mmCIF file of C-alpha atoms and ligand atoms in Angstrom:
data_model
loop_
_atom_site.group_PDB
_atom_site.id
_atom_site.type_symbol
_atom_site.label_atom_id
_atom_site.label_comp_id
_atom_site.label_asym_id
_atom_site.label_seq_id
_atom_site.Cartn_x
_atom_site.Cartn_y
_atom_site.Cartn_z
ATOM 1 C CA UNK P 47 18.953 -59.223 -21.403
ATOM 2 C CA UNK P 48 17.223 -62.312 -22.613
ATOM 3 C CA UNK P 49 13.268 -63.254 -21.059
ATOM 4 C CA UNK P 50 13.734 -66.071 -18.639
ATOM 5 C CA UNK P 51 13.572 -69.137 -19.388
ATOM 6 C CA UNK P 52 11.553 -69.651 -16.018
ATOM 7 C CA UNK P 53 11.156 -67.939 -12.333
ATOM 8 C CA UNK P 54 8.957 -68.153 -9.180
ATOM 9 C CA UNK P 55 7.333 -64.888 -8.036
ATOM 10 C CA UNK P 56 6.751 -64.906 -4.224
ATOM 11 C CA UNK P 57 6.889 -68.290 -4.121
ATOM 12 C CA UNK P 58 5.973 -69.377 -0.688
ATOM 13 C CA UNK P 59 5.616 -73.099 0.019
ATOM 14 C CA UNK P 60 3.815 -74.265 3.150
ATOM 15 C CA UNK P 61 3.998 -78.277 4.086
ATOM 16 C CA UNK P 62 1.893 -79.518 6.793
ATOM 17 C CA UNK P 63 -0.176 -77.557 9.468
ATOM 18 C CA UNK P 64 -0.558 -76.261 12.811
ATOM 19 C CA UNK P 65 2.264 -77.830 15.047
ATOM 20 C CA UNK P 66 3.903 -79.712 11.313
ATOM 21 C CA UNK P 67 3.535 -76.820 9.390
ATOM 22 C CA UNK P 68 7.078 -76.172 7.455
ATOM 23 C CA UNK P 69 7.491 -73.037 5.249
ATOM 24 C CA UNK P 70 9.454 -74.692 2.937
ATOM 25 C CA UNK P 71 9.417 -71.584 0.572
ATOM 26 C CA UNK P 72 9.237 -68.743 2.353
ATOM 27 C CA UNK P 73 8.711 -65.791 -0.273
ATOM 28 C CA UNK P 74 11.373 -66.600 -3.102
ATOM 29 C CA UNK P 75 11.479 -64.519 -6.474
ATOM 30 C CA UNK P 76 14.067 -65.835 -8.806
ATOM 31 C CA UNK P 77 14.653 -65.504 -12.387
ATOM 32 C CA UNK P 78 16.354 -68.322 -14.579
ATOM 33 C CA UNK P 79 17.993 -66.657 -17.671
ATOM 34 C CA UNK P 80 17.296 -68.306 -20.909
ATOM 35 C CA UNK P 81 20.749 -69.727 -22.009
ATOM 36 C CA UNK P 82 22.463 -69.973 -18.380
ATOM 37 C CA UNK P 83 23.706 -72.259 -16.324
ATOM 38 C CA UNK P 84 22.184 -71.619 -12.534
ATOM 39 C CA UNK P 85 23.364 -73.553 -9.468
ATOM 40 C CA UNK P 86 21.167 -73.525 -6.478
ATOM 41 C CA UNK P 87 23.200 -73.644 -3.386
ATOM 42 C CA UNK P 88 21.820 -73.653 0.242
ATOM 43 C CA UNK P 89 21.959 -75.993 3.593
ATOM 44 C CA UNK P 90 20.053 -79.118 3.940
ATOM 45 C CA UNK P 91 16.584 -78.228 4.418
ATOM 46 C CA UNK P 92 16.508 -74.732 2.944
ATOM 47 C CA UNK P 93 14.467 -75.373 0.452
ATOM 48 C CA UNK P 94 16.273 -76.260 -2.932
ATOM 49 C CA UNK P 95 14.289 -79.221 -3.789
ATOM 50 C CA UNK P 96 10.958 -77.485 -3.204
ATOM 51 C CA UNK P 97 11.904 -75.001 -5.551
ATOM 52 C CA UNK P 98 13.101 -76.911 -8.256
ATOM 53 C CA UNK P 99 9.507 -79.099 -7.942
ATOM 54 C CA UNK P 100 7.800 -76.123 -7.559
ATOM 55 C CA UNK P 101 9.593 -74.221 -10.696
ATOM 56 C CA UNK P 102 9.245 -77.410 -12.663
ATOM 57 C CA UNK P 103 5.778 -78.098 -12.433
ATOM 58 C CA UNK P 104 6.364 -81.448 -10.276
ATOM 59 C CA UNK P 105 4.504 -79.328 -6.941
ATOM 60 C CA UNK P 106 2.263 -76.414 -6.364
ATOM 61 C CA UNK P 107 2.939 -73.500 -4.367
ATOM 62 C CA UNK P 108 0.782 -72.309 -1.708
ATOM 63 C CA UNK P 109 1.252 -68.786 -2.552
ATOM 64 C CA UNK P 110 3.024 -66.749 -5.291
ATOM 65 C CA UNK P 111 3.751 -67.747 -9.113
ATOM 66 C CA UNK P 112 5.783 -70.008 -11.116
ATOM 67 C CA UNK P 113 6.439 -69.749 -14.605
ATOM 68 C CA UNK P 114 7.973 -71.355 -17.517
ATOM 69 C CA UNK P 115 8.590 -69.018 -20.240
ATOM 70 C CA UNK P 116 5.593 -67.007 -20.166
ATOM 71 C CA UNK P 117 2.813 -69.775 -19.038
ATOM 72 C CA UNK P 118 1.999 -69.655 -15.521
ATOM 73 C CA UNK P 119 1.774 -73.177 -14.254
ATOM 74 C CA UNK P 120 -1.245 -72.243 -11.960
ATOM 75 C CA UNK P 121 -2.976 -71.844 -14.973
ATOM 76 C CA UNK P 122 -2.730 -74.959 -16.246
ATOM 77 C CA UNK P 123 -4.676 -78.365 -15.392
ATOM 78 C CA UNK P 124 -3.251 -81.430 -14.896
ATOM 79 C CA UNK P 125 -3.298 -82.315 -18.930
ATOM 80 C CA UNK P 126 -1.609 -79.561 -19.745
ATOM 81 C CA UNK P 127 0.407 -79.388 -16.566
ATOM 82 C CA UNK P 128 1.665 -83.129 -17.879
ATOM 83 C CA UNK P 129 2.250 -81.955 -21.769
ATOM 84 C CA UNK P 130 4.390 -78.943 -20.529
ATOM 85 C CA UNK P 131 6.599 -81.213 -18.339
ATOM 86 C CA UNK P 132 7.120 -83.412 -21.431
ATOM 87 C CA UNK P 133 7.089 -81.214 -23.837
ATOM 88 C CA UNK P 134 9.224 -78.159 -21.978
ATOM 89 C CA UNK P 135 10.890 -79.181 -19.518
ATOM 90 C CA UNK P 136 13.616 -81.709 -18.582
ATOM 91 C CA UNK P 137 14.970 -83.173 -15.496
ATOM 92 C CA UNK P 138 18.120 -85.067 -14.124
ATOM 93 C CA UNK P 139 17.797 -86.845 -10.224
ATOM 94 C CA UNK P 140 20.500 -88.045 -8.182
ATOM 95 C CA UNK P 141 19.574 -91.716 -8.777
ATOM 96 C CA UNK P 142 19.412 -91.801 -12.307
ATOM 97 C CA UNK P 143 15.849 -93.070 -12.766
ATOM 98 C CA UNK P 144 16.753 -94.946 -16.073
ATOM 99 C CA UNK P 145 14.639 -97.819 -16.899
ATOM 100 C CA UNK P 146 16.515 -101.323 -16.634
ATOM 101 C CA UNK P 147 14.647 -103.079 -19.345
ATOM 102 C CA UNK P 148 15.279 -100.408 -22.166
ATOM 103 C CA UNK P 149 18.813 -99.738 -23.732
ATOM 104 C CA UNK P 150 20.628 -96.613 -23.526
ATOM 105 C CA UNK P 151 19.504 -95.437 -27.124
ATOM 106 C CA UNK P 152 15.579 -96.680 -25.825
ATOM 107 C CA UNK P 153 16.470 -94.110 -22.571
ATOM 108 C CA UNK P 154 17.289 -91.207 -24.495
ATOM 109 C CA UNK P 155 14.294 -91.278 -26.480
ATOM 110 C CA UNK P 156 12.041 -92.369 -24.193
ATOM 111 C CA UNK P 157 10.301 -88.824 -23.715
ATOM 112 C CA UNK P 158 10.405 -88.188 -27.449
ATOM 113 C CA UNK P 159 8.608 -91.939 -28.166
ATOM 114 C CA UNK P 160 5.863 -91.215 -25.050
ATOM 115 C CA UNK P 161 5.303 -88.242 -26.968
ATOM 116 C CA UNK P 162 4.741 -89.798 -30.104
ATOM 117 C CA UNK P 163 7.209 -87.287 -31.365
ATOM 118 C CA UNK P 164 9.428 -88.355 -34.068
ATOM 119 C CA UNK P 165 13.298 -88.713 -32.771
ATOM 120 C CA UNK P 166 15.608 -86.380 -35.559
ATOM 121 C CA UNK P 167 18.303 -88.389 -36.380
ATOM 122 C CA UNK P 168 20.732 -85.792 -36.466
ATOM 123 C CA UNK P 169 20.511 -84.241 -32.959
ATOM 124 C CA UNK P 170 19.950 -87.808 -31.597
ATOM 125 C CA UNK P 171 23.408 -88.471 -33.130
ATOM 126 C CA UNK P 172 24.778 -85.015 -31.860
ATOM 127 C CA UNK P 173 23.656 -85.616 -28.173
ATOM 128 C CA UNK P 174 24.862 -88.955 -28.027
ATOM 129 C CA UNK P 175 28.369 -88.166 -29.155
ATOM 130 C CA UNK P 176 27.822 -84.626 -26.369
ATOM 131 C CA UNK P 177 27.826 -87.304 -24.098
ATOM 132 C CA UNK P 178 29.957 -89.749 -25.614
ATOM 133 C CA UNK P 179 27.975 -92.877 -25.401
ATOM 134 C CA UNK P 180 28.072 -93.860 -29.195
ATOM 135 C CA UNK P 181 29.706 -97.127 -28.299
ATOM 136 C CA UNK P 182 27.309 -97.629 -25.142
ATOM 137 C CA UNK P 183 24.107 -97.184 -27.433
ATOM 138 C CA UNK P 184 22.896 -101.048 -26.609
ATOM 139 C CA UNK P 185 24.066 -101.792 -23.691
ATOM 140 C CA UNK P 186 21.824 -101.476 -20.893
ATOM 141 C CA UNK P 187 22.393 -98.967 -17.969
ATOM 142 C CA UNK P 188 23.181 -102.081 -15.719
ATOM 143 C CA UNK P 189 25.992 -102.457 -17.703
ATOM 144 C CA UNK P 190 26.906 -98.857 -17.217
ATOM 145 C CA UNK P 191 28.973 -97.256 -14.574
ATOM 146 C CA UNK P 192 27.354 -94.675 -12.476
ATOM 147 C CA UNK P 193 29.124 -91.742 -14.495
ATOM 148 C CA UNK P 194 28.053 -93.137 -17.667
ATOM 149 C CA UNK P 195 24.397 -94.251 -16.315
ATOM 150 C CA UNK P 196 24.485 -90.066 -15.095
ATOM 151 C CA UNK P 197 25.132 -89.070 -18.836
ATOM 152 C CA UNK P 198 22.165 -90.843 -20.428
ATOM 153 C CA UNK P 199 19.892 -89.361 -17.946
ATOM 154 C CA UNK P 200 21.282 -85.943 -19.123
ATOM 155 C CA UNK P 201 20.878 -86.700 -23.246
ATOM 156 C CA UNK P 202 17.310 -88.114 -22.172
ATOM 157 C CA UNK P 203 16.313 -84.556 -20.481
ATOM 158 C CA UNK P 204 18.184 -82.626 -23.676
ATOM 159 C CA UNK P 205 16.354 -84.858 -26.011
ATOM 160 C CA UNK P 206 13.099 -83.275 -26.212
ATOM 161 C CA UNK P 207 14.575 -79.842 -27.108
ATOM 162 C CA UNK P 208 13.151 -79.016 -23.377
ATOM 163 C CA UNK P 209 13.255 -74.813 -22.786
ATOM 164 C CA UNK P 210 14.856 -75.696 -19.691
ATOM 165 C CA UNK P 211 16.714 -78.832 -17.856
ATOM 166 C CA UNK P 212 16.608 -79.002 -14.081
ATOM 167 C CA UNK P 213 18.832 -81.370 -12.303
ATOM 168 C CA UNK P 214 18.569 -81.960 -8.299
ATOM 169 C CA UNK P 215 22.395 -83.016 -6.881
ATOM 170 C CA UNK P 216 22.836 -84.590 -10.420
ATOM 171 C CA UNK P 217 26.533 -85.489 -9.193
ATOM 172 C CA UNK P 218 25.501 -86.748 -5.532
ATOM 173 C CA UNK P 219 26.145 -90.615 -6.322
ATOM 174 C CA UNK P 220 29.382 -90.313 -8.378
ATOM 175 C CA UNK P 221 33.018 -89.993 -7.570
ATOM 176 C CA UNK P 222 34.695 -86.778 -8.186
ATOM 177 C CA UNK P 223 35.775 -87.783 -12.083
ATOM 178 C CA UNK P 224 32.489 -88.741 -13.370
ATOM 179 C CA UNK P 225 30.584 -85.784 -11.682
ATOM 180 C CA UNK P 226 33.628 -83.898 -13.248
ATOM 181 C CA UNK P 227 32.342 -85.371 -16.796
ATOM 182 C CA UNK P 228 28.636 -84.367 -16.293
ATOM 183 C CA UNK P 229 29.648 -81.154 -14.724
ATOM 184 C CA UNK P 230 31.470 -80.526 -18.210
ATOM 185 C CA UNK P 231 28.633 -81.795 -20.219
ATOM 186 C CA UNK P 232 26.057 -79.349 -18.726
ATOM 187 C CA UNK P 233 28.182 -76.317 -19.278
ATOM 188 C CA UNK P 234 29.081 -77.125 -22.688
ATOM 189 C CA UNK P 235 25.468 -78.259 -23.082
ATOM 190 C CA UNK P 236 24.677 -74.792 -22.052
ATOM 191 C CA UNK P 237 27.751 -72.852 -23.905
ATOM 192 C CA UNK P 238 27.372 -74.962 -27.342
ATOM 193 C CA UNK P 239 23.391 -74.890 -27.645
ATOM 194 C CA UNK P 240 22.180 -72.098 -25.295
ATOM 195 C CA UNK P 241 20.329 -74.500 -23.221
ATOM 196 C CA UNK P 242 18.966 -73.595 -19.583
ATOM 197 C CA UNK P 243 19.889 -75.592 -16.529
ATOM 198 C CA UNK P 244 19.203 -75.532 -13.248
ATOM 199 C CA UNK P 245 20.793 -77.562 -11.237
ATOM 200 C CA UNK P 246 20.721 -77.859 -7.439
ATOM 201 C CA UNK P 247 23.801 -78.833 -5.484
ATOM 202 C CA UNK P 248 26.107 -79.344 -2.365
ATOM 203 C CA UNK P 249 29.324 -79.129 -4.013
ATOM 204 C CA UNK P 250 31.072 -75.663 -4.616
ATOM 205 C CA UNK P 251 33.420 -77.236 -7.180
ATOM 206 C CA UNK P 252 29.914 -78.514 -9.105
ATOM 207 C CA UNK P 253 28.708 -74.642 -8.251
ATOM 208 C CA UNK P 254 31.535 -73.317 -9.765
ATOM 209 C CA UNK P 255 30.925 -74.893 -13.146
ATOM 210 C CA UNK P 256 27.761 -72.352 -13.655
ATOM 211 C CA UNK P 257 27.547 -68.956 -14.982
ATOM 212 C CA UNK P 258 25.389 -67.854 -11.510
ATOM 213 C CA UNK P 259 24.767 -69.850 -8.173
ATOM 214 C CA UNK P 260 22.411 -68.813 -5.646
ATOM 215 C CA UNK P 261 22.311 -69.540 -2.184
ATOM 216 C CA UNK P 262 18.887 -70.044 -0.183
ATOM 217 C CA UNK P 263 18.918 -70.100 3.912
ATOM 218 C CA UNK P 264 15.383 -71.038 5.759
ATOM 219 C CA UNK P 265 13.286 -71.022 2.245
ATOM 220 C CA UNK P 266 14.560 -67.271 1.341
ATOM 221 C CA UNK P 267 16.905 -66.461 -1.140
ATOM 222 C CA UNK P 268 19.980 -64.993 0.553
ATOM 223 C CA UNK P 269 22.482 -63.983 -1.774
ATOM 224 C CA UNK P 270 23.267 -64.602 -5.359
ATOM 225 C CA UNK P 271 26.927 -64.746 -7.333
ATOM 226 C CA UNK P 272 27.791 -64.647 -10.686
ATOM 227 C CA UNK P 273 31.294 -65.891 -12.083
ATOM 228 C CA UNK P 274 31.347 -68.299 -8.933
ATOM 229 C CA UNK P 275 34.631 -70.080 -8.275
ATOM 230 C CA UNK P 276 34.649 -73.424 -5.891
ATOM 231 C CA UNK P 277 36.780 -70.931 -3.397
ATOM 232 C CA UNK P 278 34.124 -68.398 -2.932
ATOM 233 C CA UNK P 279 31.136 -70.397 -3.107
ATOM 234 C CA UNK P 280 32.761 -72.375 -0.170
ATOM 235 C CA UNK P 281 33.355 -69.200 1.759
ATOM 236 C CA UNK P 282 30.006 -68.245 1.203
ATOM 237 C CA UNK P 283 28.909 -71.438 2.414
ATOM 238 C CA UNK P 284 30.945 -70.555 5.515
ATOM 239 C CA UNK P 285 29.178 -67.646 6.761
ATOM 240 C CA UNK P 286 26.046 -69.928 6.825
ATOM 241 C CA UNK P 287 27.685 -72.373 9.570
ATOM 242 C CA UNK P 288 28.371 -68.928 11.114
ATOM 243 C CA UNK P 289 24.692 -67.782 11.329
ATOM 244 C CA UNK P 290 25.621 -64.711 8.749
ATOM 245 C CA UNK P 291 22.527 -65.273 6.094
ATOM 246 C CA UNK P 292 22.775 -61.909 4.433
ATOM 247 C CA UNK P 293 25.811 -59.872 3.486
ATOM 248 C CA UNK P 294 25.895 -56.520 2.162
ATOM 249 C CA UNK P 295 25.188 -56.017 -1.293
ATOM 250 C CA UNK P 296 23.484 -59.556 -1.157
ATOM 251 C CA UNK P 297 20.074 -60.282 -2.715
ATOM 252 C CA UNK P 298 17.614 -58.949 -0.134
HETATM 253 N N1 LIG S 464 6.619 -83.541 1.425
HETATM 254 C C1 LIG S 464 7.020 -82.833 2.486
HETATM 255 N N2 LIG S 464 6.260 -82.784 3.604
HETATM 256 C C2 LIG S 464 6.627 -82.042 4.667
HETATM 257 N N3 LIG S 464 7.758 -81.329 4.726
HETATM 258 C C3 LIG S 464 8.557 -81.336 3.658
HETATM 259 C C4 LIG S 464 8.246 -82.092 2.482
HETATM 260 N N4 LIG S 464 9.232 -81.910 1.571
HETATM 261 C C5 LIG S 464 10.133 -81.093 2.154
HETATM 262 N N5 LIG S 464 9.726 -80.749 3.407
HETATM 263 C C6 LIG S 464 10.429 -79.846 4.321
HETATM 264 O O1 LIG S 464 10.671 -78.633 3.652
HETATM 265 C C7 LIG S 464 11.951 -78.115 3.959
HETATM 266 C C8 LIG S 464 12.746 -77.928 2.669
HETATM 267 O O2 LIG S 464 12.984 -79.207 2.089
HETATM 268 P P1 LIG S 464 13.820 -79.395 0.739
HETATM 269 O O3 LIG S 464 13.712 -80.819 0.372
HETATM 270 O O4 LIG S 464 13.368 -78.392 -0.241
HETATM 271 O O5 LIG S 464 15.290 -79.016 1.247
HETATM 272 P P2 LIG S 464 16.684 -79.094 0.465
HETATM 273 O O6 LIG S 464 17.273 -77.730 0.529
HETATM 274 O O7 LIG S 464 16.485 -79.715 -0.863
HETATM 275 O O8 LIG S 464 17.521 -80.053 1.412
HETATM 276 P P3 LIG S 464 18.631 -81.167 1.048
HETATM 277 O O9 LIG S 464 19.885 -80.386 0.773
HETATM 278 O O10 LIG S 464 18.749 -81.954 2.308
HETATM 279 O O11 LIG S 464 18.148 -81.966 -0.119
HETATM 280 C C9 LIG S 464 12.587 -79.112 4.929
HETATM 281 O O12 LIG S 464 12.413 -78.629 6.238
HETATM 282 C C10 LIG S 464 11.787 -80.379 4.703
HETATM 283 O O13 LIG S 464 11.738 -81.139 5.870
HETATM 284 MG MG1 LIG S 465 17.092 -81.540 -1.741
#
């Protein structure tokens, strides 16, 4: 059993007040294994977003702990908050978030040159040909389709040797093939170099590419599988239609 790589403790996550107020978060505790691949799997609204933000460093929580490795982010200020995003963590959005101006090669090591860190040729080489973009390298990601434009934002958030990527609906905007390609990439990514990812999403065939997916309903955490397959994460997703948020020998 391997420390995580991250987890929220209690997490609770209040938007808003009074009348507005939205418990977003509503007492999560959640581990992310060092080396795993974790989906996060829930209906719109339950809360998936606000705890990737939250476990990420990108929010605060109003109650409860989040932790990368073993630094709580509450204890950090904003400096440090920053450096450990950078230097720790990576991330992968539905829209890409590539810059236009910069080439592919410029994209990937974009986090590395902010950080004045010095890019090592040989896993620069080795990510790019993870994600096959060798021959892509100057274009820029205008000239990319949406599949490929997906994979650079992936090498970029692997560049930095982060201790853990997290990726919100990383395959929302592509067709079924190139979400298919970065669904392989992340596992491999995973498999090959005992990353971490985390990755948020609505698709039980994207679920089923991770070693564990678990399912929030109304900002708890409701169940948890490992060894998912697209059939019984869909199932699963059933019973919430049906009302049915826990099921014995579910998570509490
Ligand atoms: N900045 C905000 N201000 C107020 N309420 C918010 C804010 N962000 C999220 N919420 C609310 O918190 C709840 C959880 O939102 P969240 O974005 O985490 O859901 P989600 O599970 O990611 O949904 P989706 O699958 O639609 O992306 C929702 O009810 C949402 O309206
Ligand atoms: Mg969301």
């Amino acid at each position: 059993m391997t420390a995580p790589a991250a987890r929220v403790v209690d997490a609770v996550k209040v938007y808003g007040r009074g009348d507005t107020e939205v418990r977003a978060l509503d007492g999560v505790s959640v581990d992310f294994p060092a080396g795993r691949f974790t989906a996060v799997m829930g209906p719109s609204g339950s809360g998936k977003s606000t705890l990737m933000h939250c476990a990420a460093g990108l929010d605060t929580l109003t109650s409860g702990a989040a932790l990368v490795g073993d630094t709580d982010l509450s204890t950090l200020d904003d400096r440090r908050l920053t450096l450990l995003r950078r230097d720790r963590i990576g991330f992968v959005f539905q829209a890409f978030n590539l810059l236009p101006t910069l080439t592919v090669a410029e994209n990937i090591t974009l986090p590395l040159d902010l950080a004045g860190r010095t890019v090592d040729r040989r896993r620069f080489d080795r990510l790019v040909d993870t994600v096959g973009l060798r021959d892509r390298l100057h274009h820029r990601p205008s000239e990319l389709s949406g599949g490929q434009q997906q994979r650079v934002a992936v090498a970029r958030a692997f560049a930095g040797d982060p201790d853990v990527v997290f990726a919100d609906e990383p395959t929302g905007n592509l067709d079924s093939r190139s979400g298919e390609e970065v669904l392989r990439l992340l596992g491999r990514t995973v498999r090959d170099t005992g990353r971490t990812v985390v990755m948020v999403t609505h698709d039980p065939v994207a679920a089923a590419h991770a070693d564990e997916v678990i399912f929030l309903a109304d900002g708890r955490l409701v169940d948890r599988m490992t060894g998912p397959t697209a059939d019984l994460v869909l199932d699963r997703m059933k019973a919430f239609d049906t009302g049915i948020t826990t099921v014995p020998g579910g998570a509490p």
